[in-house]
Coordinates of N, CA and C in Angstrom, one line a residue:
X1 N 21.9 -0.7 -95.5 CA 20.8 0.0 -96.2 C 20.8 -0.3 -97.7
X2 N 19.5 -0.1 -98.0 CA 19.9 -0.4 -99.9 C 20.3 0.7 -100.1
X3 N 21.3 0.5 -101.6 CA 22.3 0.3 -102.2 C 22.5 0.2 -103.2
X4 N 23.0 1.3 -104.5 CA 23.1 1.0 -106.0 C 24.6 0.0 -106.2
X5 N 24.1 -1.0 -107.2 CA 25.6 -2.0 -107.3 C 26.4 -0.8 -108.5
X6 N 27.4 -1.1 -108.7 CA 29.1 0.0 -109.3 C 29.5 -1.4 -110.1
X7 N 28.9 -1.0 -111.5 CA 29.6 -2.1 -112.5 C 28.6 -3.4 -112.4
X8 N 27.6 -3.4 -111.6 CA 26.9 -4.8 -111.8 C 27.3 -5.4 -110.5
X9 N 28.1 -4.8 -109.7 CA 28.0 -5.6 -108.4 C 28.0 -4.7 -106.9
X10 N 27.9 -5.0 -105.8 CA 28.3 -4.5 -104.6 C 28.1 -5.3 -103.5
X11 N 28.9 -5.2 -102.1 CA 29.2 -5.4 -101.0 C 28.4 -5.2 -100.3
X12 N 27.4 -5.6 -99.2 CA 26.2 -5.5 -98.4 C 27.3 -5.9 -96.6
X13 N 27.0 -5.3 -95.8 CA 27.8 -6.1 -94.8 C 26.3 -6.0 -93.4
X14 N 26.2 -7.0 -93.2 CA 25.0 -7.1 -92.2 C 25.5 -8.7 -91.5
X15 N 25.0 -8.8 -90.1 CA 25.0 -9.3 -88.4 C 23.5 -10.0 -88.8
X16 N 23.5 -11.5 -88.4 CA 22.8 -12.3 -88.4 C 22.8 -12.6 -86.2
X17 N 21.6 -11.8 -85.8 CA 21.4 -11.6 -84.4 C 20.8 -13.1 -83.8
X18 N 20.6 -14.0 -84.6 CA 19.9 -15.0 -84.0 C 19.8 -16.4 -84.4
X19 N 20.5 -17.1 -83.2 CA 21.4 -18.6 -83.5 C 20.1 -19.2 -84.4
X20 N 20.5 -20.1 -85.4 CA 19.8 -20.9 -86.2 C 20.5 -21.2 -87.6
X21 N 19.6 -21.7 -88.7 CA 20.3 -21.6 -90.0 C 19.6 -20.4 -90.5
X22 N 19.8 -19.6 -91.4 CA 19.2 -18.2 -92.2 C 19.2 -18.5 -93.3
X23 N 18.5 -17.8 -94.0 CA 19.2 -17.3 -95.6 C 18.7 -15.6 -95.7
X24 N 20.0 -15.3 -96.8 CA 19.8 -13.9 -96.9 C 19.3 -13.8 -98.6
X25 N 18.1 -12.4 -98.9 CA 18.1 -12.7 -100.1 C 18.2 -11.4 -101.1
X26 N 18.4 -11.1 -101.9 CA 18.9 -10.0 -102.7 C 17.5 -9.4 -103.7
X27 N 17.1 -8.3 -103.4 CA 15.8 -8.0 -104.1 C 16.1 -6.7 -105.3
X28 N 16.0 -6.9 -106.4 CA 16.3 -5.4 -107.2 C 15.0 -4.3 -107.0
X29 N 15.3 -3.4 -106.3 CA 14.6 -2.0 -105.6 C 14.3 -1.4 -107.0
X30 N 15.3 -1.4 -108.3 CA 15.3 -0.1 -108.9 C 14.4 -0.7 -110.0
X31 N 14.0 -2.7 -110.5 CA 13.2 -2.9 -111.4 C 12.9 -4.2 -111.0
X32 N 11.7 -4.0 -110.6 CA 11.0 -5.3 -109.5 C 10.8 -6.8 -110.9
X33 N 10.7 -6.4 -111.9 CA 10.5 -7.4 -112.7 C 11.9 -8.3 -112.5
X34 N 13.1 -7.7 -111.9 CA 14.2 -8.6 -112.0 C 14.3 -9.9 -111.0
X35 N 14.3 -11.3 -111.2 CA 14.1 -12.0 -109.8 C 15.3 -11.7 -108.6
X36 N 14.8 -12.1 -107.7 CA 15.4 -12.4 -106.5 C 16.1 -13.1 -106.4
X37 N 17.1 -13.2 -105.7 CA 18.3 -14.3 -105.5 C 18.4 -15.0 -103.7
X38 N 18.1 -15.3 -103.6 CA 18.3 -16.3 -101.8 C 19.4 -17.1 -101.8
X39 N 20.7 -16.6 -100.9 CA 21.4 -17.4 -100.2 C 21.1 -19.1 -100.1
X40 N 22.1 -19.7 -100.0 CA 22.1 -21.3 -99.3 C 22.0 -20.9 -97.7
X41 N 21.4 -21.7 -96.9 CA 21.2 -21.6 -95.6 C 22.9 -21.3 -95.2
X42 N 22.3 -20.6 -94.0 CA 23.4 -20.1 -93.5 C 23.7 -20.9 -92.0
X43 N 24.3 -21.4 -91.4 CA 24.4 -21.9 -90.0 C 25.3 -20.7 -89.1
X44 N 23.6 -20.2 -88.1 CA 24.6 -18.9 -87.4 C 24.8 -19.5 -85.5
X45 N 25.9 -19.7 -85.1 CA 26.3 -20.2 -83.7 C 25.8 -19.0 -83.1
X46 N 26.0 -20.0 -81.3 CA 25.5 -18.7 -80.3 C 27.2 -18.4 -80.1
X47 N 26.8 -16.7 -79.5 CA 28.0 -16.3 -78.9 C 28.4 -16.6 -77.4
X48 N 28.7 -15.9 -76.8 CA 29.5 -16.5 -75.5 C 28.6 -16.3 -74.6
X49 N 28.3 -16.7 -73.1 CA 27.4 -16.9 -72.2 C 28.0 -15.4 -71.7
X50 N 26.4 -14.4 -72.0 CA 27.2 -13.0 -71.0 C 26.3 -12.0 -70.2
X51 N 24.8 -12.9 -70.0 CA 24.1 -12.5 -69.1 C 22.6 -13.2 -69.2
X52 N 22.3 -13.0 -68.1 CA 21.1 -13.7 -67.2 C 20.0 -13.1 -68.0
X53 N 18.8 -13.6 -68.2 CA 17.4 -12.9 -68.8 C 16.3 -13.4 -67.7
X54 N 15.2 -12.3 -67.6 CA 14.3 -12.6 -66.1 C 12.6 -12.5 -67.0
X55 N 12.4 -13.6 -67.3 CA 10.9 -13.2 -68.0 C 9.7 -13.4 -66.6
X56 N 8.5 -12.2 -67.0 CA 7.8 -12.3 -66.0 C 6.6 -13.1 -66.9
X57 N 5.7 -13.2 -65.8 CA 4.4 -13.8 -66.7 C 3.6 -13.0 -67.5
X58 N 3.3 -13.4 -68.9 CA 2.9 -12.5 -69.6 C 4.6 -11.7 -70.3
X59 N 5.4 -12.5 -70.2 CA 6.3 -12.3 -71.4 C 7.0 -13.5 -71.8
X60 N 7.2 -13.5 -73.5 CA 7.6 -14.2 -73.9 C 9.7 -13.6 -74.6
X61 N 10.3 -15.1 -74.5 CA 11.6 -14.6 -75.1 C 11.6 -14.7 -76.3
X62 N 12.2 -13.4 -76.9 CA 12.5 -13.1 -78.1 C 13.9 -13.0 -78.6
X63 N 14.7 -14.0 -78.8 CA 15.9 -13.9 -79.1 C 16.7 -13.2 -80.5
X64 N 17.5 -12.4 -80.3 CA 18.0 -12.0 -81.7 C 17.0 -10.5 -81.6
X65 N 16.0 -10.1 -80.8 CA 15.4 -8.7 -80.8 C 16.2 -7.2 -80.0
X66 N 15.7 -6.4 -80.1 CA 16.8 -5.6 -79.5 C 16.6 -5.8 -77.8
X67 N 15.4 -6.3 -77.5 CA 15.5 -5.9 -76.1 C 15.1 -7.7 -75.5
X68 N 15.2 -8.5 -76.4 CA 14.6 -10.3 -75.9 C 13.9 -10.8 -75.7
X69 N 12.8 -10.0 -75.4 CA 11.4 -10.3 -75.1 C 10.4 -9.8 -75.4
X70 N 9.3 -10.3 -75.9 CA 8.1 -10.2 -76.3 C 7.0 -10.1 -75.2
X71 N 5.6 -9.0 -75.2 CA 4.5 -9.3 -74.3 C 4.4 -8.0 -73.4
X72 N 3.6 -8.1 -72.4 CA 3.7 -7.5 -71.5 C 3.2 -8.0 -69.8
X73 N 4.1 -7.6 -69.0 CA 3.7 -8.4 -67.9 C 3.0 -7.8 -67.0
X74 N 2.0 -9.4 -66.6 CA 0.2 -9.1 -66.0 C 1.0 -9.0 -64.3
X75 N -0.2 -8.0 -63.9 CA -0.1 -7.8 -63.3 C -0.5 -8.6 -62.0
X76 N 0.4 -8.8 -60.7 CA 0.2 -9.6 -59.7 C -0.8 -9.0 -58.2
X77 N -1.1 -9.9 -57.3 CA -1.8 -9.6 -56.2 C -0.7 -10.3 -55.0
X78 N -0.8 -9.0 -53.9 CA 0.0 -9.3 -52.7 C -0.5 -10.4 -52.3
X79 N 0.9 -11.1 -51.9 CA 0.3 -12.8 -51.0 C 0.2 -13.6 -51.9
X80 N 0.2 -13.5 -53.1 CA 0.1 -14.4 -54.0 C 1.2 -14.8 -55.0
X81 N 1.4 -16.4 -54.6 CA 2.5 -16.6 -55.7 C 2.5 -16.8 -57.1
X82 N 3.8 -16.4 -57.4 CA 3.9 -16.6 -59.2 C 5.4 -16.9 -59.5
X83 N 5.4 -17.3 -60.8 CA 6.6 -17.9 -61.7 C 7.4 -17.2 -62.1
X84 N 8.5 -16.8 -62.3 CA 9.4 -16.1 -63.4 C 10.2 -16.8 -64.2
X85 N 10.6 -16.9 -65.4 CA 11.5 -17.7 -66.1 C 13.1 -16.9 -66.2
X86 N 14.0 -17.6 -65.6 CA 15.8 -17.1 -65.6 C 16.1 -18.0 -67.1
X87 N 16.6 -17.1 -68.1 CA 17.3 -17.6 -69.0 C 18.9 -17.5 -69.0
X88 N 19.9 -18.1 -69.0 CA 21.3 -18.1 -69.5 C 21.5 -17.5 -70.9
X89 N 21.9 -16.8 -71.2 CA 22.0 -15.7 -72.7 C 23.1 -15.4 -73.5
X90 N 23.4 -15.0 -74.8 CA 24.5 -14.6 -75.2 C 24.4 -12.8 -75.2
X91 N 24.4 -12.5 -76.1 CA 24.7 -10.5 -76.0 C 23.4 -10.2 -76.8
X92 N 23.0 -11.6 -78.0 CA 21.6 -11.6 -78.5 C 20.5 -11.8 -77.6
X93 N 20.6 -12.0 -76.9 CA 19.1 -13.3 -76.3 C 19.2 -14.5 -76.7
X94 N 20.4 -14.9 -77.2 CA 20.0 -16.4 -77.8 C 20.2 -17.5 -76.5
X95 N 19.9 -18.3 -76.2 CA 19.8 -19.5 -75.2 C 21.0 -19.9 -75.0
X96 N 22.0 -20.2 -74.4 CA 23.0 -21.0 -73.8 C 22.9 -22.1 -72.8
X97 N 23.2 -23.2 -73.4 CA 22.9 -24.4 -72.6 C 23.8 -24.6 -71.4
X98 N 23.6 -24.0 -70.3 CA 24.9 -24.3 -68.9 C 23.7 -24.2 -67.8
X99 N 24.4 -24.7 -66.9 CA 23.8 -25.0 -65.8 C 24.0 -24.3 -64.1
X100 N 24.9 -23.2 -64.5 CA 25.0 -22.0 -63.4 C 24.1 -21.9 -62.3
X101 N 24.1 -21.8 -60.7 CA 23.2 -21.8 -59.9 C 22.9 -20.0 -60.1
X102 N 21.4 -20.0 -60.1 CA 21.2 -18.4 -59.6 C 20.2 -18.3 -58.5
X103 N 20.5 -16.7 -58.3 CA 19.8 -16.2 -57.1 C 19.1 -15.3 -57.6
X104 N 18.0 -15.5 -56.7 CA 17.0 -14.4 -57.1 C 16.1 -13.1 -56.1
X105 N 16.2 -12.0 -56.2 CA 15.9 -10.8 -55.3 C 14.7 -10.2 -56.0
X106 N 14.2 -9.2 -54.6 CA 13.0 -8.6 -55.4 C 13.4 -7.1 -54.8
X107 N 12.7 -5.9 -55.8 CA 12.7 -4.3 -55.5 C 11.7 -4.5 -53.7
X108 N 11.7 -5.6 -53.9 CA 10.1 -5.2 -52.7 C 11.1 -6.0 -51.9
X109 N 11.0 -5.4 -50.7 CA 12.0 -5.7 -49.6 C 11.4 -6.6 -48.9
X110 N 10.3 -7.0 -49.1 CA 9.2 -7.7 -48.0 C 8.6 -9.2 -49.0
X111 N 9.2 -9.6 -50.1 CA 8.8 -10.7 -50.6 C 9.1 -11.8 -50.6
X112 N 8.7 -12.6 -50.3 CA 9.0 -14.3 -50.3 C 9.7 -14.7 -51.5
X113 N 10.7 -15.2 -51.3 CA 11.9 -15.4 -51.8 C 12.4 -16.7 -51.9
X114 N 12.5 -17.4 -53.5 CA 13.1 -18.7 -53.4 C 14.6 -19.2 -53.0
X115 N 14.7 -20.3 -52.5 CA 16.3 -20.6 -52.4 C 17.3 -21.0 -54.0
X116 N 18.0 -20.7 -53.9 CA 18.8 -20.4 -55.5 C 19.1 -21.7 -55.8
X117 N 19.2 -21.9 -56.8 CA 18.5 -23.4 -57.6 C 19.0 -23.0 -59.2
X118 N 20.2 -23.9 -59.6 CA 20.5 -24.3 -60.9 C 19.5 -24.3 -62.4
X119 N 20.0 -23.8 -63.0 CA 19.7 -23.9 -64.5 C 19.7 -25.2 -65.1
X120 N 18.6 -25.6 -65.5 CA 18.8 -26.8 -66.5 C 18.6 -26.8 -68.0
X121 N 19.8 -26.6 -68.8 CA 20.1 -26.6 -70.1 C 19.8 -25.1 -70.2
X122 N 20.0 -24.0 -69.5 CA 20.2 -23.0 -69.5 C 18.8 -22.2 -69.1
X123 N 18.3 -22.8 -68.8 CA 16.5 -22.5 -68.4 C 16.5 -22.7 -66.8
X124 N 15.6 -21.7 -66.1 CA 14.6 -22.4 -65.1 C 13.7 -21.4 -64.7
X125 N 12.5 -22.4 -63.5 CA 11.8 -21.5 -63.0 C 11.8 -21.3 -61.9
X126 N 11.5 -20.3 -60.9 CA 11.5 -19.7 -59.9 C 10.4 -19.1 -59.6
X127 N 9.6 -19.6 -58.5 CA 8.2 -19.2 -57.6 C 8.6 -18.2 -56.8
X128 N 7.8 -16.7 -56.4 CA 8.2 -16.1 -55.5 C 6.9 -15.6 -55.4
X129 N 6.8 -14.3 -53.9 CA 5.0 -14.2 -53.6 C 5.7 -12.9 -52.8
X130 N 5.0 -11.5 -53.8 CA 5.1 -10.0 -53.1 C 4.4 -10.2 -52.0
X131 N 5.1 -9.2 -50.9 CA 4.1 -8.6 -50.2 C 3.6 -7.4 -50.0
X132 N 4.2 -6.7 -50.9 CA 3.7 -5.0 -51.0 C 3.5 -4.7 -52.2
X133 N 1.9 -3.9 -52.3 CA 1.3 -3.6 -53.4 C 2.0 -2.3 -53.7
X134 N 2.2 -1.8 -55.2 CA 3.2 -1.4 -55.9 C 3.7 -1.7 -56.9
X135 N 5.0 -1.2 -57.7 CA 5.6 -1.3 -58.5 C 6.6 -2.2 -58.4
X136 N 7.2 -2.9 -58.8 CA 8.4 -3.6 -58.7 C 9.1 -4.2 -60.0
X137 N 10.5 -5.1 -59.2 CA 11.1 -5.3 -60.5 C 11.7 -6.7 -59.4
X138 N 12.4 -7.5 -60.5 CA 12.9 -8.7 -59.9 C 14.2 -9.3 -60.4
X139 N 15.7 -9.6 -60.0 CA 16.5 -10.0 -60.2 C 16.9 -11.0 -60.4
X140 N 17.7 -11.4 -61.1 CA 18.8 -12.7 -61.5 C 19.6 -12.7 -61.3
X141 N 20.8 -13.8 -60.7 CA 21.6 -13.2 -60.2 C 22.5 -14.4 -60.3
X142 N 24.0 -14.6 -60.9 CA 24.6 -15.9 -61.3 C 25.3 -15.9 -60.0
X143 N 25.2 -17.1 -58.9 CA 26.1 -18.0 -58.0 C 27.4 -17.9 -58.4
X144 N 27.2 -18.9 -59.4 CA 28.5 -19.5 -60.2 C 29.6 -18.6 -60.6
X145 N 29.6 -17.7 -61.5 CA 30.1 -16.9 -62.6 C 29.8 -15.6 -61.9
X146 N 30.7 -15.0 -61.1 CA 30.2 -13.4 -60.7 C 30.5 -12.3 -61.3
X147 N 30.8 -12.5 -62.8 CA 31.7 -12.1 -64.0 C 30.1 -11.7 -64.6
X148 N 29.3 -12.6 -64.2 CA 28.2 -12.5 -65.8 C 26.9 -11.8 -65.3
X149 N 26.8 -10.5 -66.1 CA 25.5 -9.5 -65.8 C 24.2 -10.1 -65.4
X150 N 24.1 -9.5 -64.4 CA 22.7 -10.5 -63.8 C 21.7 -9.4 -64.9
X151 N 20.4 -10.2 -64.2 CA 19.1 -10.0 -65.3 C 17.8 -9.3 -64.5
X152 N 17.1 -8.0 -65.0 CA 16.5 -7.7 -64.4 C 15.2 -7.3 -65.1
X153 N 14.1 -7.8 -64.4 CA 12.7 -7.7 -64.9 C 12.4 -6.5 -65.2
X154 N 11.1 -6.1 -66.2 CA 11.2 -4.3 -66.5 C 9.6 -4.6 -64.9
X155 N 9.4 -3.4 -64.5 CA 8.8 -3.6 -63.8 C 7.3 -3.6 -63.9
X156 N 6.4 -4.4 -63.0 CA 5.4 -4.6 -63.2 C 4.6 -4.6 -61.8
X157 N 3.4 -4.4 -62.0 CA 2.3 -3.9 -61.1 C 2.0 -5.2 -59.9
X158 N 2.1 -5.0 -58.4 CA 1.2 -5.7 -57.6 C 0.6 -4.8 -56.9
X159 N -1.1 -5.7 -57.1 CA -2.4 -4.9 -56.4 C -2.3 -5.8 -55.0
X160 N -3.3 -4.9 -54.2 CA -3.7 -5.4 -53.1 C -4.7 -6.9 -53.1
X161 N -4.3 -7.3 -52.1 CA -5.2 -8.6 -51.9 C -6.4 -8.5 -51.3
X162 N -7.4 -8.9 -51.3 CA -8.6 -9.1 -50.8 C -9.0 -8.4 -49.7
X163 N -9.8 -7.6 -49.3 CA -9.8 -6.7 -48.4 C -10.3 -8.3 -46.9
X164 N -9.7 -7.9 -45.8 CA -9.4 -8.9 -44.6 C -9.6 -8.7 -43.6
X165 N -9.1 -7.1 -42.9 CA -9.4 -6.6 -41.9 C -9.1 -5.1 -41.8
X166 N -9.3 -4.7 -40.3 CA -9.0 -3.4 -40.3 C -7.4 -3.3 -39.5
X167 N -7.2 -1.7 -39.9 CA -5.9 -1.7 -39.4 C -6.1 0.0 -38.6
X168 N -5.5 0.1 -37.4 CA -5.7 1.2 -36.9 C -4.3 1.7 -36.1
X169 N -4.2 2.9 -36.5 CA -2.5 3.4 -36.2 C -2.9 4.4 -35.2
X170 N -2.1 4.9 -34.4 CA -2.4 6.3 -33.1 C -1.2 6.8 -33.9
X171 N -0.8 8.3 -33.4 CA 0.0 8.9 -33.3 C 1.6 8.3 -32.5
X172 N 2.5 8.3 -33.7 CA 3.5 8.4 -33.5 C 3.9 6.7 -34.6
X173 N 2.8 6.1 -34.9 CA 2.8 4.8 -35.6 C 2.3 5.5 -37.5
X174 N 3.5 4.2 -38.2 CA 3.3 4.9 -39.9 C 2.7 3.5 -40.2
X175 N 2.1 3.4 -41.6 CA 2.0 2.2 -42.0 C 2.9 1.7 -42.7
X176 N 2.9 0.3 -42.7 CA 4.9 -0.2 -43.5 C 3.9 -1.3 -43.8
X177 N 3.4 -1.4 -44.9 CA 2.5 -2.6 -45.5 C 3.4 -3.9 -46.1
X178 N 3.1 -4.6 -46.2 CA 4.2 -5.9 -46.2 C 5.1 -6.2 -44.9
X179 N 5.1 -5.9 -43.8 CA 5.6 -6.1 -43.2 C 4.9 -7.3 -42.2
X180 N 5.4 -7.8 -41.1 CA 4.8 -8.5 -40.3 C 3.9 -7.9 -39.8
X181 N 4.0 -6.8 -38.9 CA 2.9 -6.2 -37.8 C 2.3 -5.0 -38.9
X182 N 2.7 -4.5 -39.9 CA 1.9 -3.5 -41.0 C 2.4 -2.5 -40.5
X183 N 2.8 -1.6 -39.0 CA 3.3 -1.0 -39.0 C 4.8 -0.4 -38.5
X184 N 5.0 0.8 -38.2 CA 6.2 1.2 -37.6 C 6.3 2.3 -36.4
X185 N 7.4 2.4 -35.8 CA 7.1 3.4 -34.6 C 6.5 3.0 -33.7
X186 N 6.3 4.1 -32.9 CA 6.2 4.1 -31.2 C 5.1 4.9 -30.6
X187 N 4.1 4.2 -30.2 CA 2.9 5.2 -30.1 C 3.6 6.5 -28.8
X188 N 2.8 8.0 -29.8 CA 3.3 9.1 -28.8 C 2.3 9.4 -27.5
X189 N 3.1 9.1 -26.4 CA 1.9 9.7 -25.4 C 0.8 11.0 -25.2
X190 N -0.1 10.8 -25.2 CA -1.3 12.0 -25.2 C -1.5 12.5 -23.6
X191 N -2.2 13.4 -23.5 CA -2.7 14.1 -22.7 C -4.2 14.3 -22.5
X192 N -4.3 13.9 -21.5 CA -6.0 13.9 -20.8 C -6.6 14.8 -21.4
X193 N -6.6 16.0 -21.8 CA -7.0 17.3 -22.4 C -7.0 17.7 -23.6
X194 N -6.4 16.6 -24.5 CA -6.0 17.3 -25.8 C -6.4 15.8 -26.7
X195 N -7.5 16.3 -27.6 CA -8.0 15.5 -28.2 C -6.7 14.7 -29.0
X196 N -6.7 13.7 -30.3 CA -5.7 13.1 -31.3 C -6.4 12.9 -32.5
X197 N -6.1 12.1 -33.0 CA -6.2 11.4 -34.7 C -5.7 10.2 -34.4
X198 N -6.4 9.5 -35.0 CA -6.1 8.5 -35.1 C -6.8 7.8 -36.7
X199 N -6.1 6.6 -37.7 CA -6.4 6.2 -38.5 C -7.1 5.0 -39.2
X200 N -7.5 4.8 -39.3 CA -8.3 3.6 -39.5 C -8.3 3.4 -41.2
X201 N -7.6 1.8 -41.2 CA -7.1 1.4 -42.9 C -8.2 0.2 -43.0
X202 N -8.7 0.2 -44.3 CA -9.0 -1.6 -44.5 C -7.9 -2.0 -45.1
X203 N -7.5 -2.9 -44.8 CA -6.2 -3.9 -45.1 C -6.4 -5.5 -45.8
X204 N -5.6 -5.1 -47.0 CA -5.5 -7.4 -46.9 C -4.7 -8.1 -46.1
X205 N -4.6 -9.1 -46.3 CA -3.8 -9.6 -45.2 C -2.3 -9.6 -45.0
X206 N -1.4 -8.9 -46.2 CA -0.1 -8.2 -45.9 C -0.5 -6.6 -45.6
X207 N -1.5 -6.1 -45.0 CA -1.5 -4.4 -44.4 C -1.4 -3.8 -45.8
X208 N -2.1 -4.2 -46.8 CA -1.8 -3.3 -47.9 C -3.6 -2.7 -47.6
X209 N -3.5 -1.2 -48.3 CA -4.5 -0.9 -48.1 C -5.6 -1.3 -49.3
X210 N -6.8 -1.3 -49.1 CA -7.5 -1.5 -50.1 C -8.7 -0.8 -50.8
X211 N -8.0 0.2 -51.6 CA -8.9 1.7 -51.6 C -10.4 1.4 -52.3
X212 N -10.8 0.5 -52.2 CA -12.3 -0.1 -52.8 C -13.3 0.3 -51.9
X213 N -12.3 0.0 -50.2 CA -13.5 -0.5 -49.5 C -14.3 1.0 -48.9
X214 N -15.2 1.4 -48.7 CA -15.8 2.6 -48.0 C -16.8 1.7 -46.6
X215 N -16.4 0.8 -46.5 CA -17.5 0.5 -45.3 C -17.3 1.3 -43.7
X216 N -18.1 1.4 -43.0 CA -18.5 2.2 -41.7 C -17.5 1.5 -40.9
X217 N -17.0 2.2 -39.8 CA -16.2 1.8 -39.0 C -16.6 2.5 -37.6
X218 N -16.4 1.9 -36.4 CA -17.0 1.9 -35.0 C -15.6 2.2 -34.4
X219 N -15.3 3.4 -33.7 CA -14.1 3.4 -32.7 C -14.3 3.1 -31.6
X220 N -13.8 2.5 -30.6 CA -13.5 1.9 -29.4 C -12.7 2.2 -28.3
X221 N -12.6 2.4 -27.4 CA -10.9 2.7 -26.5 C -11.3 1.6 -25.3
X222 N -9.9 1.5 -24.6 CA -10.2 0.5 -23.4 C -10.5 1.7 -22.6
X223 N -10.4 2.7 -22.1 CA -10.6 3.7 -21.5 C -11.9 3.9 -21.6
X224 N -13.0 3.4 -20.3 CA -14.4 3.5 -20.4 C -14.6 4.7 -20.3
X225 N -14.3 5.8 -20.3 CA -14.3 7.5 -20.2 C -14.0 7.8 -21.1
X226 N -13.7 7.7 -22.1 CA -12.9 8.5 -23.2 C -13.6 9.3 -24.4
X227 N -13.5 10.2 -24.4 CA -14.6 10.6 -25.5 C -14.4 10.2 -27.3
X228 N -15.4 9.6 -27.7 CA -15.0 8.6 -29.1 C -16.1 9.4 -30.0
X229 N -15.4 9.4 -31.6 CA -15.9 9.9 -32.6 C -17.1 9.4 -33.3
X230 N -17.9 9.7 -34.2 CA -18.6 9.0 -34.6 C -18.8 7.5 -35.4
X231 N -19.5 7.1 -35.6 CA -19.5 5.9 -36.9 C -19.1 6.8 -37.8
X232 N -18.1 6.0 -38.5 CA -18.3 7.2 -39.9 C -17.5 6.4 -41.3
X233 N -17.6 6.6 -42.5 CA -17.4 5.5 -43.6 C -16.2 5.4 -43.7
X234 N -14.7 4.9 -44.0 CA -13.7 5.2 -45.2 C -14.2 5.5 -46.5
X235 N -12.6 6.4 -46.7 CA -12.8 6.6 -48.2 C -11.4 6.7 -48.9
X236 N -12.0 5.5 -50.0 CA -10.2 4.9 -50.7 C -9.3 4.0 -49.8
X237 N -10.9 3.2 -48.8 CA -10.1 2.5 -47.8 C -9.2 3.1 -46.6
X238 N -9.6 4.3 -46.2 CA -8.6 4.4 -45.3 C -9.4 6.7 -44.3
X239 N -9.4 6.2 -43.4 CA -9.9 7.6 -42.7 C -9.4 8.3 -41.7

């Protein structure tokens, strides 16, 4: 913090967070007409390799900051792939040049996932493609070194994909969107006499729902007797 000098001088003690050359410079607070004084460049080294950094798209690295990264990250669409950047780091953010294999995981249990693939000069990229619309987050994870803090994305938004088809559940079935078949369970057996519910989703093509769509929907049974509901719209994609 500033600081009165005792006799004409004083001790300042301050952490240079970010590898390069610096200069530090000395400004008089109490009578600005006094000049400034600037250091000779300073040469500041990285520290030791002690964790993984995961930038999404729409962030940039900020080394030497409190948290390393600059931006905010855009938002993705199910089924669709995208980039993430794994950095090798010191305790600053600053870059370390090694070549460690890493792995990489997603919060979304249903996402296409690359095979783990080495750092070059402490850098790399990694393609991967959600399947469930949502929140998520995405990991780093060092092969090599099981010692060194993996890296984890702050989390960011995937929307639904393109509205595709319909999706229709009976009783005793949930929807599990990203999944292969969209849903889960076991349809419950009905009774001749007692009407049901049944649901009707518009879906993209991972069963995510797509609350845009309101178009009309027609029910059907194989059961040429069966008594069937009207035409009638969604709403928020789903009825």
């Amino acid at each position: 913090a500033n600081a009165a000098l005792s006799s004409g001088t004083g001790t300042f003690s301050l952490r240079l967070n970010t590898a390069g050359s610096w200069t530090v410079t000395a400004t008089d607070v109490t009578d600005g007409s006094k000049t400034a004084n600037t250091s000779s460049a300073i040469p500041v080294n990285l520290g030791a390799f002690a964790h993984l950094q995961l930038l999404l798209p729409g962030e940039m690295a900020a080394p030497g900051t409190p948290t390393g990264r600059t931006g905010t990250p855009t938002a993705q669409t199910a089924g669709t792939g995208y980039s993430v950047t794994v950095n090798a780091v010191d305790d600053n953010w600053n870059l370390i040049d090694i070549n460690d294999t890493v792995a990489i995981s997603s919060s979304d249990a249903n996402a296409s996932l690359p095979a783990n693939a080495a750092l070059s000069a402490g850098s790399g990229t990694f393609s991967l493609t959600n399947k469930t619309a949502g929140s998520w987050t995405v990991t780093a994870a060092d092969v090599t070194q099981a010692g060194i803090t993996a890296g984890t994305s702050t989390s960011f938004t995937v929307n639904p994909g393109a509205f595709a088809k319909l999706q229709l559940l009976v009783p005793g079935e949930t929807a599990a969107p990203g999944t292969l078949t969209g849903k889960a369970g076991t349809a419950t057996a009905q009774n001749t006499d007692t009407p049901f519910d049944v649901t009707a989703n518009a879906v993209d093509d991972n069963w995510n729902v797509v609350p845009t769509v309101g178009d009309t929907v027609a029910i059907t049974a194989s059961d040429p007797s069966a008594s069937l509901p009207a035409n009638a719209a969604l709403g928020g994609g789903t009825r």
